[in-house]
XYZ file of C-alpha atoms in Angstrom:
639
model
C -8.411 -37.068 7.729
C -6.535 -38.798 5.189
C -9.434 -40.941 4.181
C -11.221 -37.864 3.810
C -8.698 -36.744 1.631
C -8.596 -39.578 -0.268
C -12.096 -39.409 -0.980
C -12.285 -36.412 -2.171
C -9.392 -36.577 -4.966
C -11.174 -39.855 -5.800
C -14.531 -37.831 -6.795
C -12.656 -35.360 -8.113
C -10.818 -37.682 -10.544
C -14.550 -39.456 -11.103
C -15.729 -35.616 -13.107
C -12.023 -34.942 -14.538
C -12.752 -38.250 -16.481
C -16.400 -37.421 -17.164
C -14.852 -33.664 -18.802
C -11.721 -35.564 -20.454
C -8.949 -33.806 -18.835
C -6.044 -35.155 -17.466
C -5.668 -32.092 -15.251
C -7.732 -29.429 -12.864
C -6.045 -26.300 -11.600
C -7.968 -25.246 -8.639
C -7.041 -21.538 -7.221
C -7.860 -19.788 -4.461
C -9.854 -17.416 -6.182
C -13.575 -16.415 -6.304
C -14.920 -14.884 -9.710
C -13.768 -11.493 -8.308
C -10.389 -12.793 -7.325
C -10.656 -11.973 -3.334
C -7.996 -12.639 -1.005
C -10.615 -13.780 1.344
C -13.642 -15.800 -0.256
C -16.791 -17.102 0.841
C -16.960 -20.189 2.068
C -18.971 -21.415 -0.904
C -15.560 -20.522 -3.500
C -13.125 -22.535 -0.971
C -12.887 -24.687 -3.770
C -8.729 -25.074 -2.948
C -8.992 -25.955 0.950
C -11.741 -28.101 0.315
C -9.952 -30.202 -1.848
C -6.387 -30.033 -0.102
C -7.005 -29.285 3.277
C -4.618 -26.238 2.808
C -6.277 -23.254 4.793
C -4.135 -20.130 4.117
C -5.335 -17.392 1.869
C -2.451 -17.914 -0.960
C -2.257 -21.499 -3.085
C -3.025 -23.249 -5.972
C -3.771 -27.077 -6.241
C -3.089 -29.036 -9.059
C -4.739 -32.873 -9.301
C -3.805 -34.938 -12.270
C -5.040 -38.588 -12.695
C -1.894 -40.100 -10.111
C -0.378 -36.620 -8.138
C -2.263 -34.015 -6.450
C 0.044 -30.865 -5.678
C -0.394 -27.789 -3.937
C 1.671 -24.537 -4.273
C 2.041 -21.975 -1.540
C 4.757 -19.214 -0.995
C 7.201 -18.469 1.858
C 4.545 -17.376 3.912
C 2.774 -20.669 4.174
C 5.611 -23.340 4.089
C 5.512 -24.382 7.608
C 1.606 -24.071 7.475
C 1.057 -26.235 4.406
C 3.496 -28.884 5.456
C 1.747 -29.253 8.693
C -1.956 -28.811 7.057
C -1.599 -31.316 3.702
C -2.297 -34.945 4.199
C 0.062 -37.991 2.560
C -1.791 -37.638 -0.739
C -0.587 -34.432 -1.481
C 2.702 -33.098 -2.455
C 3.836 -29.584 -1.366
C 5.668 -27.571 -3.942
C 7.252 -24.419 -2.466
C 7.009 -21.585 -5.114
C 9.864 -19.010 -5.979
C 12.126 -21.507 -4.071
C 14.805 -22.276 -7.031
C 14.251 -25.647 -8.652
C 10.508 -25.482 -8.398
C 8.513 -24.777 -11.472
C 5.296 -23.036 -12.120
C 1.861 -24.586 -11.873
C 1.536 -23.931 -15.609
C 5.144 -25.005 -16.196
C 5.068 -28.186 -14.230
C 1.874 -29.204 -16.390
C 3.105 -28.282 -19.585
C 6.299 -30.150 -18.995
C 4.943 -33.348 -16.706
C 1.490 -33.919 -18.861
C 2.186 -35.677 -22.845
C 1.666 -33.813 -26.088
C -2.093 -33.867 -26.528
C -3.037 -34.175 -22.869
C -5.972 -31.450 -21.596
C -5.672 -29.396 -18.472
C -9.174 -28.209 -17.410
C -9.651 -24.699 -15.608
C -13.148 -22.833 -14.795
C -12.524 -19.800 -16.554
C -14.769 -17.666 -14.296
C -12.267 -17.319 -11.128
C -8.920 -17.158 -13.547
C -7.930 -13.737 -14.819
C -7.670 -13.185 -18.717
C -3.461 -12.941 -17.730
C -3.678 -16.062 -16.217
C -5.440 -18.054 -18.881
C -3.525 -16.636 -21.401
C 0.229 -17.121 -19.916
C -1.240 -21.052 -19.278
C -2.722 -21.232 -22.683
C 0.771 -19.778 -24.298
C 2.848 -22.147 -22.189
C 0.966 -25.570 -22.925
C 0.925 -24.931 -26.362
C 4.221 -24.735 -26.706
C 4.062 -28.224 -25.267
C 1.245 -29.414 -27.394
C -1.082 -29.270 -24.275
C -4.270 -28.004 -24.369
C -6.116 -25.617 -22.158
C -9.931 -26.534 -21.665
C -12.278 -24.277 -20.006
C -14.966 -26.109 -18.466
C -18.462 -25.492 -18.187
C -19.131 -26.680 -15.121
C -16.257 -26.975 -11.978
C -15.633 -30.294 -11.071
C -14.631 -29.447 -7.504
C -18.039 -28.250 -7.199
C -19.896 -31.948 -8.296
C -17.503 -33.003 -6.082
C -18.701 -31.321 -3.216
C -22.033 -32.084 -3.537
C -24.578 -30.758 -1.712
C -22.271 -30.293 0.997
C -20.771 -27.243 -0.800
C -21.758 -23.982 1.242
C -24.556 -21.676 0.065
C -23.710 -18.178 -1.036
C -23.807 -15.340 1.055
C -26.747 -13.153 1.877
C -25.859 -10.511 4.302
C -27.462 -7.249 3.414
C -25.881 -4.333 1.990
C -25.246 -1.047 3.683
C -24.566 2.271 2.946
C -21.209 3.590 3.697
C -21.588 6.883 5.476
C -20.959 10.104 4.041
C -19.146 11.331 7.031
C -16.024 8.641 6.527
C -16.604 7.974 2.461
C -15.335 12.042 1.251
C -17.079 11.971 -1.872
C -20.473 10.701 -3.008
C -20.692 7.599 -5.742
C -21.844 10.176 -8.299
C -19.308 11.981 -7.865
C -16.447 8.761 -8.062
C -18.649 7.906 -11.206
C -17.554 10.838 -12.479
C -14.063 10.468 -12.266
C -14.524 7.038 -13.988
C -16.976 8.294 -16.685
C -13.629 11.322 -17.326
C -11.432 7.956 -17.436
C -13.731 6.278 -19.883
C -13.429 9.018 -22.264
C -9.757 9.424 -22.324
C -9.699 5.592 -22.938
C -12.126 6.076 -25.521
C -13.871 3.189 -24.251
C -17.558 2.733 -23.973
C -18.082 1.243 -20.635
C -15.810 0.153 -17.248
C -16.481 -3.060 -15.924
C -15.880 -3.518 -12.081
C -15.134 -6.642 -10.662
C -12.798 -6.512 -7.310
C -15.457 -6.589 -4.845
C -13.333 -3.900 -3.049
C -13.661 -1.846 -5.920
C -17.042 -1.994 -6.332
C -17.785 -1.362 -2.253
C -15.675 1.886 -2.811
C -17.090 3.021 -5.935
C -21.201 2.904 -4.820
C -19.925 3.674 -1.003
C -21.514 0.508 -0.075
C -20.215 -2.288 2.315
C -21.377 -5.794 3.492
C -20.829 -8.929 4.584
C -20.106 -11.828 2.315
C -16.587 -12.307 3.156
C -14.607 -13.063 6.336
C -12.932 -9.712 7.312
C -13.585 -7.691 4.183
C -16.659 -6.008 4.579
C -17.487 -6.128 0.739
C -20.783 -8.033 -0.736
C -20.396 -10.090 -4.009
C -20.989 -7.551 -6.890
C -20.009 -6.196 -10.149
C -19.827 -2.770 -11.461
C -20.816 -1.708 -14.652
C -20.041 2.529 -15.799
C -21.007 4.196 -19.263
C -21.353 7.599 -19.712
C -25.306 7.420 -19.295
C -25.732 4.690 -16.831
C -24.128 3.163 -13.948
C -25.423 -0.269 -12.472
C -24.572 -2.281 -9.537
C -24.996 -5.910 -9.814
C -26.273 -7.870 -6.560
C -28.398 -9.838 -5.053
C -31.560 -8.039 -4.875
C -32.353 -9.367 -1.952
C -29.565 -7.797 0.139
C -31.128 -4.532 -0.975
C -33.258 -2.762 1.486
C -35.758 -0.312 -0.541
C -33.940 2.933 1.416
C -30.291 1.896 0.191
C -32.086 1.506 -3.539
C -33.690 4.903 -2.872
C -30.416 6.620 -2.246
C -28.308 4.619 -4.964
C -30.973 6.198 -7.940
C -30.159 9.677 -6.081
C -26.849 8.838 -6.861
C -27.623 7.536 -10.316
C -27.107 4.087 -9.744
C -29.472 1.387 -10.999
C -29.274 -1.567 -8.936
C -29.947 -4.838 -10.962
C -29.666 -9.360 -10.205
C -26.269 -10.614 -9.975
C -25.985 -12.551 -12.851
C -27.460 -9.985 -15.270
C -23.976 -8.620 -15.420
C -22.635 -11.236 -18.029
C -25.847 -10.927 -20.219
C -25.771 -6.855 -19.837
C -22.039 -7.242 -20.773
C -22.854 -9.396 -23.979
C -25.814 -6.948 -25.251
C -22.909 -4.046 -24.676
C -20.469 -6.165 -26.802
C -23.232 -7.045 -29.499
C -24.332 -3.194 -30.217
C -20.426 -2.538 -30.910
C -19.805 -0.999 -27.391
C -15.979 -1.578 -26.314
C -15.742 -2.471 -22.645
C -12.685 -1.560 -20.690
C -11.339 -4.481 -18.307
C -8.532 -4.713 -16.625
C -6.935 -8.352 -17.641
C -5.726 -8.590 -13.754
C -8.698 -8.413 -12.493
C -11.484 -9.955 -14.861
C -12.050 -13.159 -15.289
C -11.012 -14.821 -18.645
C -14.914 -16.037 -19.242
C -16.473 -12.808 -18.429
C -14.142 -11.423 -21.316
C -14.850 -14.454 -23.711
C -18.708 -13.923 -22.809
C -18.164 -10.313 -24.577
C -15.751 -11.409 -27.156
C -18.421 -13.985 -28.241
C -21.237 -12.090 -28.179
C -19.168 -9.312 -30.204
C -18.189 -12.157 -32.404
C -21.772 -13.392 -33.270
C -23.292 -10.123 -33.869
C -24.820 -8.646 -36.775
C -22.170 -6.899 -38.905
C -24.826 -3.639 -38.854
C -24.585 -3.597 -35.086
C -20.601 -3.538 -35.198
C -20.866 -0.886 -37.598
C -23.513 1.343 -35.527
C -21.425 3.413 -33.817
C -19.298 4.023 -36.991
C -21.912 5.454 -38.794
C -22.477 8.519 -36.147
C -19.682 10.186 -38.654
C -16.662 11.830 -38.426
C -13.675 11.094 -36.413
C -14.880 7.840 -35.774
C -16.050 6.874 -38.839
C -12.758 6.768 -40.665
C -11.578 4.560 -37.445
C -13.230 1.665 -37.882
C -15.146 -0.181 -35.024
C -13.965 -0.469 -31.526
C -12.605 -3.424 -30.220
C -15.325 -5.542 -28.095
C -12.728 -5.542 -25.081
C -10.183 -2.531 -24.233
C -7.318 -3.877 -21.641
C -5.736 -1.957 -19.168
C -5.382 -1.355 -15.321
C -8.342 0.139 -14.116
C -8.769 3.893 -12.816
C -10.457 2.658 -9.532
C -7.383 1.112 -7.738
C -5.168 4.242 -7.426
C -8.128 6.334 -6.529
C -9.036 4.089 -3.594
C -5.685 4.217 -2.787
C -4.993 8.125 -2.620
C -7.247 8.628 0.821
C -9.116 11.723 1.114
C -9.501 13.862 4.182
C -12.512 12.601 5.432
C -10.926 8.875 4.746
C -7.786 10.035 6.197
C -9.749 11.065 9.635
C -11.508 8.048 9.722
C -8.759 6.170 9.490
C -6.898 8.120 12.482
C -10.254 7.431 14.551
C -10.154 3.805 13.953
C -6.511 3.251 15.466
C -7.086 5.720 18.206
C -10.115 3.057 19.102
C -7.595 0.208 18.683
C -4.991 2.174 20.472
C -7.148 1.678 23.214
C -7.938 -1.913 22.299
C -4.853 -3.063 21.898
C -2.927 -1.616 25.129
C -5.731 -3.374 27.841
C -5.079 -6.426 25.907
C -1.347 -6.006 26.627
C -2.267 -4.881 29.914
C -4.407 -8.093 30.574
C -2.147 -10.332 29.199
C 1.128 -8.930 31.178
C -0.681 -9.312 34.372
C -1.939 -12.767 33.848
C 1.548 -13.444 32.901
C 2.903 -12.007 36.271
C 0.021 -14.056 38.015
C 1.305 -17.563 36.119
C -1.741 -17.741 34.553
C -1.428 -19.362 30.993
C -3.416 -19.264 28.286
C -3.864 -20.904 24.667
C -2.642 -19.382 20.964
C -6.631 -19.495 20.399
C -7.910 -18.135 23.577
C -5.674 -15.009 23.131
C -7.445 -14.231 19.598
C -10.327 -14.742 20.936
C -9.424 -12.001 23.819
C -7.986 -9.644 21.341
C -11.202 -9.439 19.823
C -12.983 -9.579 22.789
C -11.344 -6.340 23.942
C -11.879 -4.381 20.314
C -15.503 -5.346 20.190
C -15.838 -2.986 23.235
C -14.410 -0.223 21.201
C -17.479 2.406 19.208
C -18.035 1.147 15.607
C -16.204 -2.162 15.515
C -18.090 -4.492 13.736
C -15.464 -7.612 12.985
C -11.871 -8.644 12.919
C -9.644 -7.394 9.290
C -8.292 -10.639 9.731
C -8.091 -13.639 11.380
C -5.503 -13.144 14.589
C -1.832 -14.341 14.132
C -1.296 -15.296 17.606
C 1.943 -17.388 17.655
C 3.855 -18.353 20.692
C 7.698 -19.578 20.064
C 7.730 -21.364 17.057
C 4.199 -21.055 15.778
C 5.518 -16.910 15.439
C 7.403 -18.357 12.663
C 4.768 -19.783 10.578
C 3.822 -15.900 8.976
C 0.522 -16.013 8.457
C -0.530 -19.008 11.504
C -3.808 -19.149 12.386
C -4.322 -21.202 15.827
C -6.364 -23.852 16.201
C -8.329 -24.924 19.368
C -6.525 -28.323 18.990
C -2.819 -27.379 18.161
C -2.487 -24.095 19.790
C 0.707 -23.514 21.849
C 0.433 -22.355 26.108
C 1.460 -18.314 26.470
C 2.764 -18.663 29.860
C 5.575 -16.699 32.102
C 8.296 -17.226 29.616
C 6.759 -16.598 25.868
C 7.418 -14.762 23.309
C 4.174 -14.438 21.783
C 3.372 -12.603 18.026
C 0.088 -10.966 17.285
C -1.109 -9.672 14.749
C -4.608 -8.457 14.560
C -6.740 -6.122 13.092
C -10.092 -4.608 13.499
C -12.864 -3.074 10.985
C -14.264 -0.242 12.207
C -17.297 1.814 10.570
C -14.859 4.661 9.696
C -11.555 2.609 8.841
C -9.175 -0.380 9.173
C -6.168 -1.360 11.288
C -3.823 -4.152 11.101
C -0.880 -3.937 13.874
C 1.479 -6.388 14.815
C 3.361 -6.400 18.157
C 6.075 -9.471 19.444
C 6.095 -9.471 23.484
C 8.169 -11.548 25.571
C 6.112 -12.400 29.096
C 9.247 -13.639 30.391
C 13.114 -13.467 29.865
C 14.711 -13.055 26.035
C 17.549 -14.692 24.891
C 20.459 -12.662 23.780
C 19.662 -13.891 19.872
C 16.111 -12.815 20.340
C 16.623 -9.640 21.645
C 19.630 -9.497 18.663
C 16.674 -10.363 15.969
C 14.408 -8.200 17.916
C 16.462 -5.013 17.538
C 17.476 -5.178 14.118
C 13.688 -5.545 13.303
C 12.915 -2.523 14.853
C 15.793 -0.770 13.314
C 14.556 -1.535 10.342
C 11.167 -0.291 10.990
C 12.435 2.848 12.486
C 14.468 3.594 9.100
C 11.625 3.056 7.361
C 9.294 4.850 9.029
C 11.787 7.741 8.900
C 12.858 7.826 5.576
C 11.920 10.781 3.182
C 11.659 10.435 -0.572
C 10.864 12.385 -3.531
C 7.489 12.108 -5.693
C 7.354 9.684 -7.698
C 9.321 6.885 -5.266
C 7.917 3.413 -5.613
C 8.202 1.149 -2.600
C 10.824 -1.264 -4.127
C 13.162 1.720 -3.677
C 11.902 1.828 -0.178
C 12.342 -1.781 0.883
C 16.069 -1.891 1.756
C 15.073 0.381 4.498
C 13.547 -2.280 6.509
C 16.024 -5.235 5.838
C 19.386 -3.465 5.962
C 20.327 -4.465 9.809
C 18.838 -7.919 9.240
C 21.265 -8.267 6.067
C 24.659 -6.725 7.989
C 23.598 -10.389 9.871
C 23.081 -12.454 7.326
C 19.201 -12.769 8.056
C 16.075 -11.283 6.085
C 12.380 -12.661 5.437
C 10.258 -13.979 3.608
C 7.437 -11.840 2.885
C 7.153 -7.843 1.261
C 7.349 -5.477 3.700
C 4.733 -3.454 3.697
C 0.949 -3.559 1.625
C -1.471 -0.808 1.023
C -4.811 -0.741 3.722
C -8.472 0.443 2.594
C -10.512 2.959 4.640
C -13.237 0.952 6.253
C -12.423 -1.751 3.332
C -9.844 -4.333 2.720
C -7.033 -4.780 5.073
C -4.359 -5.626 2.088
C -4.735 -3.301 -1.015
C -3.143 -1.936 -3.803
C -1.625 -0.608 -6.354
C 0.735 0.553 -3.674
C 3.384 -1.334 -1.621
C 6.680 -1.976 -0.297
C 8.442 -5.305 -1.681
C 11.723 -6.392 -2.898
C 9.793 -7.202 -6.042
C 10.385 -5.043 -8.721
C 7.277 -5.811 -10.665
C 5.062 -2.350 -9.092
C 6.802 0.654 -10.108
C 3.419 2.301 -8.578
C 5.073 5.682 -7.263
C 4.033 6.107 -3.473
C 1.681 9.074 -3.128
C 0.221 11.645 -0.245
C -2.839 10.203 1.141
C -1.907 6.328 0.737
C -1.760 4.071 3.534
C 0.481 1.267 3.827
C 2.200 -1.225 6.348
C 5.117 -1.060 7.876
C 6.581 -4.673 9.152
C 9.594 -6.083 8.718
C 10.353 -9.242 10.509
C 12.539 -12.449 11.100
C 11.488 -15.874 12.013
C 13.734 -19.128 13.521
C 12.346 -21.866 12.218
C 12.788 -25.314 14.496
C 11.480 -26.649 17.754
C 13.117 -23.837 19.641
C 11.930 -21.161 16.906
C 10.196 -17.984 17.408
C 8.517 -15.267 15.338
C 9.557 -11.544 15.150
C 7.182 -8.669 13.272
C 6.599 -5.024 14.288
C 4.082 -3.589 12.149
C 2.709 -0.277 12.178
C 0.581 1.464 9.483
C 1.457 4.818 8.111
C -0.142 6.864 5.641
C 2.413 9.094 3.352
C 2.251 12.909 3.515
C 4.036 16.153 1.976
C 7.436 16.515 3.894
C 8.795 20.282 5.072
C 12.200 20.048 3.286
C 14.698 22.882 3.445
C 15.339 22.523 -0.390
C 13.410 21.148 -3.285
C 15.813 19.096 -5.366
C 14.644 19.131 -9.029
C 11.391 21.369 -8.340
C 10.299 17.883 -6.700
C 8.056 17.429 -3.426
C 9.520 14.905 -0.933
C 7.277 12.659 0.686
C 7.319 10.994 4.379
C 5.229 8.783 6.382
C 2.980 9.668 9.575
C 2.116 6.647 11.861
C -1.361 5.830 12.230
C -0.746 3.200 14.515
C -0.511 3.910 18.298
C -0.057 0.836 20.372
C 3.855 0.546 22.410
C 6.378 -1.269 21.355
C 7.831 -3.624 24.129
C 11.560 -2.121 25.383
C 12.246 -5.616 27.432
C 13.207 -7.049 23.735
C 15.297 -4.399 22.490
C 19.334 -4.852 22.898
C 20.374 -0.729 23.779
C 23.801 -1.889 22.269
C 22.561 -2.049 18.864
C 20.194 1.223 18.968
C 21.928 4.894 17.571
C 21.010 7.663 19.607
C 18.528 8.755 16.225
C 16.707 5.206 17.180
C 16.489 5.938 20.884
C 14.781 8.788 19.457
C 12.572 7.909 17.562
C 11.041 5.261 19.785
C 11.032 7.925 22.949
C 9.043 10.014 20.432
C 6.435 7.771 18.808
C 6.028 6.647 22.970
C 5.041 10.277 23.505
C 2.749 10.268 20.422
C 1.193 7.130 21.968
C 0.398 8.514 25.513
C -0.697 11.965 24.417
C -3.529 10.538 22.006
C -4.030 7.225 23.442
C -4.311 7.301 27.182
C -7.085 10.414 27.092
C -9.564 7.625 25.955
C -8.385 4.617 28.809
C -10.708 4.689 31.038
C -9.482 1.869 33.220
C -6.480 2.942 36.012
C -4.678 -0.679 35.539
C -4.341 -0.139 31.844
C -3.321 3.359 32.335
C -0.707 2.855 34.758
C 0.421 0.406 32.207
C 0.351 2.228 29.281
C 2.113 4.999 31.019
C 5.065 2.297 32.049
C 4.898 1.300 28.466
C 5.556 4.560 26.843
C 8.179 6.145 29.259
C 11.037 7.690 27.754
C 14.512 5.859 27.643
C 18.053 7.744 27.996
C 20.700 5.466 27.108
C 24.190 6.469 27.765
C 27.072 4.657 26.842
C 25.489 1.478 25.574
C 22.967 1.368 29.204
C 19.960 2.089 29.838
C 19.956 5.004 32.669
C 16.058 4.941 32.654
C 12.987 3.561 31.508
C-alpha cells in the first residue's frame, strides 16, 4: 500500500512540474459539489487513500497533507499511509488549507486548482489569501490527478434517468419552474443556473443513479423566463421521460452544452444568477469571459428595449446570491410529507427484524462481523415495497469502531458483534417515496455503569430536543444546546452538529436547514422541514465505544395556549419509528417527563409499526421492545 502511495504522489508531482506549480489542492468535490461523487471524481481518495466523504489533500513538491474534521480523525489516521501527514481541521493550532499554503509556499510560488469542482467562494477566499502572500492561484486546464490516473480512472456514470412520480413529488416541474421564473424576476436576473445535482433532481422531478446513495444523475439546470433546459446525458433519456419533460416545458439537451449555452447567455447581455456556494468558479469565469469578449452592441441590447432599464445601464454578466431552490426543497409538501411517513413506516419494519435477528443470534452465541451486519441491514430493507438502495453506507461499529463517527467496515478490519457488544448502526434506506437515516446503539450483552451513564445523557438530550417548542423564525443554533446540555453538566459533548436537513426520496443530508453549534446558518427552522435528531458521545481508546440515537423529525405548527408576539410556535413530530433499547438507559438519571416521553414514542412505535410485521418472532419482540416503563423511586417496577 505504501508503494502504491508512493507512486502515485510521484506521478502526481511528474504533471505539477509539467503545469509549473509548486502546489495541487485536491477536494472532495465533483463539478456539482456532491457529498457523495462518482467514482470517476474520487480524485481525493485516489490520491490519499482517505475514504470518508469530507477532506481536502494538499501535495506540494516534498509534503502531501490531508485535512479532515472531527468526524474522520480516527478514520484518516488509520486510512493514510507514511507519506502523508494528517492535519486535523478546527482543532486550535492547525491552519487552513489555503492558510498553510500561503504561509509554507515562498513569495512567487503557484498553487494549482481545477476550477471546475471549487466554488467561486472558495477560489476567491484562496486567491485573496495567497496574494497577500505574494502566491499565486493558477487554475489549470487540465487536472493533474486525472493524467495521473491514467486510464485507470473510472468512466462516468450512465444509469438512466427516471421520472419521479407525481404521487410522492406534490407539484409538477412546471409548476417549481414557476416559482423560480417569480424568483428570477424579483432578482431581476435573466436566467438561474442549477448546479447541486439534488437541486436539479427536485426541480425536473427526476431521479437516477450516478451516485452512491443519492439517487440524483449528473446534470445542470438552466431557467429563463421562456425556456427551461435540463442538461444530461442524452443517453440516459428514454424517449417517454423526454415526452413528458416538453409537457412540462423542459427541453432536454448534452451535458456539456451547459457551459457553451451559459457563454451565448452571457454574450447577448443576459445576467445569470448563481449562487457562489454552489457554482463552480470556471463555470462563472466561462460567463464572465464570454461577457467580457462580446460585442459592445450585444451588451447594450437589452438596454435599448427603453425605459426603466435603459437609464440603468447593462446587467452584470453574473448576479450572486443563494439560490431559491434550497429552501423550497426544504419546506416538504403534503404529498412529500406522506411519502416520507411511508418510507419509515417500511423501515420501521426493517429495522425492528433486524434487531430482532440480531438479539437472537446474540442469545444463541452466534457472532458476526461489523461488515456482515451492513450487509444484513440491507438485506432486511430490500424486502421492504419501493426500496431501491441504501442513503448511505452502514455505520456499523462495535466497541471502539462506534467511535470513529462516520466508520465504514471493512471485510478485512471489521470488529466480532458477539454476546457482549455494544454495537452502533446507523443506516438508511431510499425508498421511491422518501428517505430515512436512523441510528440506534444496542448492547447484546451487559453495560458498564459509564456506558449506560453516556447512554442516558444521550438520550436525554434527544428527548429535550425532540420536545422542545420554539417560535417562527428559530434557527437550529438556538436549538442545539438542547441535545448537549446533560453531556456538558459531565464534562462530555461531540464532535459533530446535531442534527442535518433530509430530502424526500433525495439526499439523505440537506440544507439550508440544521441544528449545529455553528453559528454560521441563521436559516430559521420552518413547518414542513425535516431534519435529524442525534446527539452522541464517543470513548476513544482500545476499550472505546460509540453512542448516537438518531431519529428524524419533520417540524410542524404547535397548539400553544398563548401566542407570544402574534408569533406561531413550532415543534417537531418523529418520523422515525424503530425502539430505543431500555437495557442501556440508567432510570437514576431519567425525570419522570423522560420516562414519558420514551413510554410514549414506544406506543407510537407499536401502534403504527407492528400492524405491518408479519413475522410472530419479530412481533413478540417488538412488543417486548416497546412496553411501557413505571419507574418509582429511582427503579424500574416494570418493563
Amino acid at each position: 500500500m505504501a508503494g502504491d502511495g508512493c507512486a502515485k504522489l510521484a506521478a502526481l508531482r511528474a504533471r505539477m512540474a509539467a503545469a509549473s506549480v509548486d502546489a495541487f489542492v485536491v477536494p472532495s468535490q465533483d463539478p456539482h459539489f456532491s457529498e457523495y461523487v462518482p467514482t470517476c471524481f474520487e480524485r481525493r481518495a485516489w490520491i490519499s487513500g482517505f475514504t470518508g466523504s469530507a477532506g481536502t489533500a494538499v501535495v506540494t513538491a516534498r509534503e502531501a497533507l490531508l485535512w479532515t474534521d472531527g468526524r474522520y480523525f480516527l478514520q484518516a489516521s488509520q486510512e493514510l499511509s507514511s507519506e502523508w501527514t494528517l492535519m486535523k481541521g478546527g482543532q486550535p493550532g492547525v491552519p487552513e488549507p489555503k492558510q498553510w499554503l500561503a504561509e509554507k509556499l515562498p513569495s512567487g510560488a503557484k498553487v494549482g486548482v481545477d476550477a471546475s469542482v471549487h466554488s467561486l467562494n472558495e477560489a476567491r477566499a484562496m486567491r485573496d489569501v495567497f496574494a497577500k502572500h505574494g502566491v499565486a492561484l493558477e487554475c489549470l486546464a487540465t487536472n493533474p490527478v486525472d493524467e495521473a490516473w491514467g486510464d485507470a480512472r473510472p468512466p462516468f456514470p450512465t444509469a438512466p434517468l427516471r421520472a419521479h412520480p407525481a404521487e410522492w413529488a406534490g407539484k409538477t416541474a412546471a409548476e417549481k419552474i414557476a416559482q423560480c421564473r417569480a424568483a428570477l424576476a424579483e432578482k431581476d436576473a435573466d436566467a438561474l443556473v442549477v448546479s447541486p445535482l439534488d437541486e436539479v433532481a427536485w426541480l425536473f422531478n427526476v431521479r437516477g443513479n450516478d451516485l452512491d446513495f443519492n439517487p440524483v444523475a449528473l446534470g445542470y439546470g438552466l431557467i429563463t423566463q421562456k425556456n427551461a433546459t435540463l442538461y444530461v446525458d442524452q443517453s440516459k433519456v428514454s424517449d417517454e421521460l423526454r415526452a413528458e419533460l416538453k409537457k412540462e416545458g423542459v427541453d432536454v439537451a448534452k451535458y456539456e452544452a451547459c457551459v457553451s449555452d451559459v457563454k451565448a447567455l452571457a454574450a447577448s447581455g443576459k445576467s445569470l444568477w448563481v449562487d457562489p456556494e454552489k457554482v463552480s468558479a470556471a463555470l462563472v469565469a466561462a460567463a464572465e469571459d464570454a461577457a467580457a469578449d462580446a460585442p459592445s452592441s450585444a451588451k447594450k441590447a437589452k438596454t435599448e428595449a427603453g425605459g426603466e432599464k435603459k437609464t440603468r445601464g447593462a446587467k452584470k454578466a453574473v448576479v450572486e446570491g443563494a439560490s431559491p431552490i434550497p429552501l423550497a426543497k426544504a419546506i416538504k409538501n403534503d404529498a412529500e410529507i406522506a411519502g416520507m411517513v411511508e418510507a419509515h413506516l417500511r423501515d420501521g419494519v426493517a429495522m425492528a427484524s433486524f434487531w430482532c435477528w440480531l438479539d437472537k443470534q446474540a442469545r444463541e452465541g452466534k457472532t458476526h462481523s461489523e461488515f456482515e451486519i451492513g450487509e444484513v441491514v440491507r438485506s432486511f430493507r430490500a424486502k421492504q415495497f419501493g426500496f431501491s438502495e441504501e442513503s448511505f453506507a452502514t455505520i456499523a461499529g462495535e466497541g471502539p469502531h462506534g467511535a470513529i463517527i462516520h466508520y465504514r467496515a471493512s471485510r478485512e478490519s471489521a470488529r466480532v458483534v458477539g454476546s457482549d457488544s455494544l454495537l452502533l448502526c446507523d443506516s438508511g434506506g431510499q425508498y421511491e417515496c422518501g428517505t430515512t437515516d436512523v441510528t440506534r446503539t444496542h448492547h447484546t450483552g451487559s453495560p458498564t455503569a459509564f456506558q449506560k451513564d453516556a447512554y442516558t445523557r444521550v438520550l436525554q438530550g434527544h428527548i429535550a430536543l425532540a420536545s422542545a417548542r420554539f417560535p417562527e423564525d428559530t434557527s437550529g443554533f438556538v436549538l442545539d444546546v438542547f441535545a448537549r446540555s446533560h453531556l456538558w453538566a459531565e464534562g462530555l459533548d461531540y464532535r459533530h452538529g446535531t442534527g442535518h436537513g433530509v430530502g424526500a426520496a433525495l439526499n439523505v443530508h440537506e440544507g439550508p436547514q440544521s441544528v449545529s453549534p455553528r453559528f454560521g446558518n441563521p436559516t430559521p427552522l420552518r413547518p414542513g422541514m425535516v431534519l435529524s435528531n442525534e446527539p452522541g458521545y464517543y470513548e476513544d481508546g482500545p476499550d472505546g465505544f460509540g453512542i448516537r440515537i438518531e431519529n428524524l423529525l419533520v417540524v410542524r405548527e404547535a397548539a400553544t395556549s398563548h401566542a407570544f408576539g402574534d408569533k406561531k410556535y413550532l415543534e417537531f413530530y418523529p418520523l422515525t419509528l424503530i425502539p430505543i433499547q431500555k437495557k442501556l438507559i440508567d432510570w437514576s438519571l431519567m425525570a419522570p417527563k423522560d420516562v414519558a416521553w420514551l413510554n410514549e414514542y414506544h406506543a407510537q412505535v407499536w401502534e403504527k409499526v407492528s400492524p405491518r410485521v408479519e413475522d410472530e418472532e419479530t412481533k413478540t419482540w417488538l412488543k417486548d421492545a416497546t412496553k411501557p416503563v413505571t419507574v418509582r423511586s429511582f427503579a424500574v417496577v416494570s418493563e
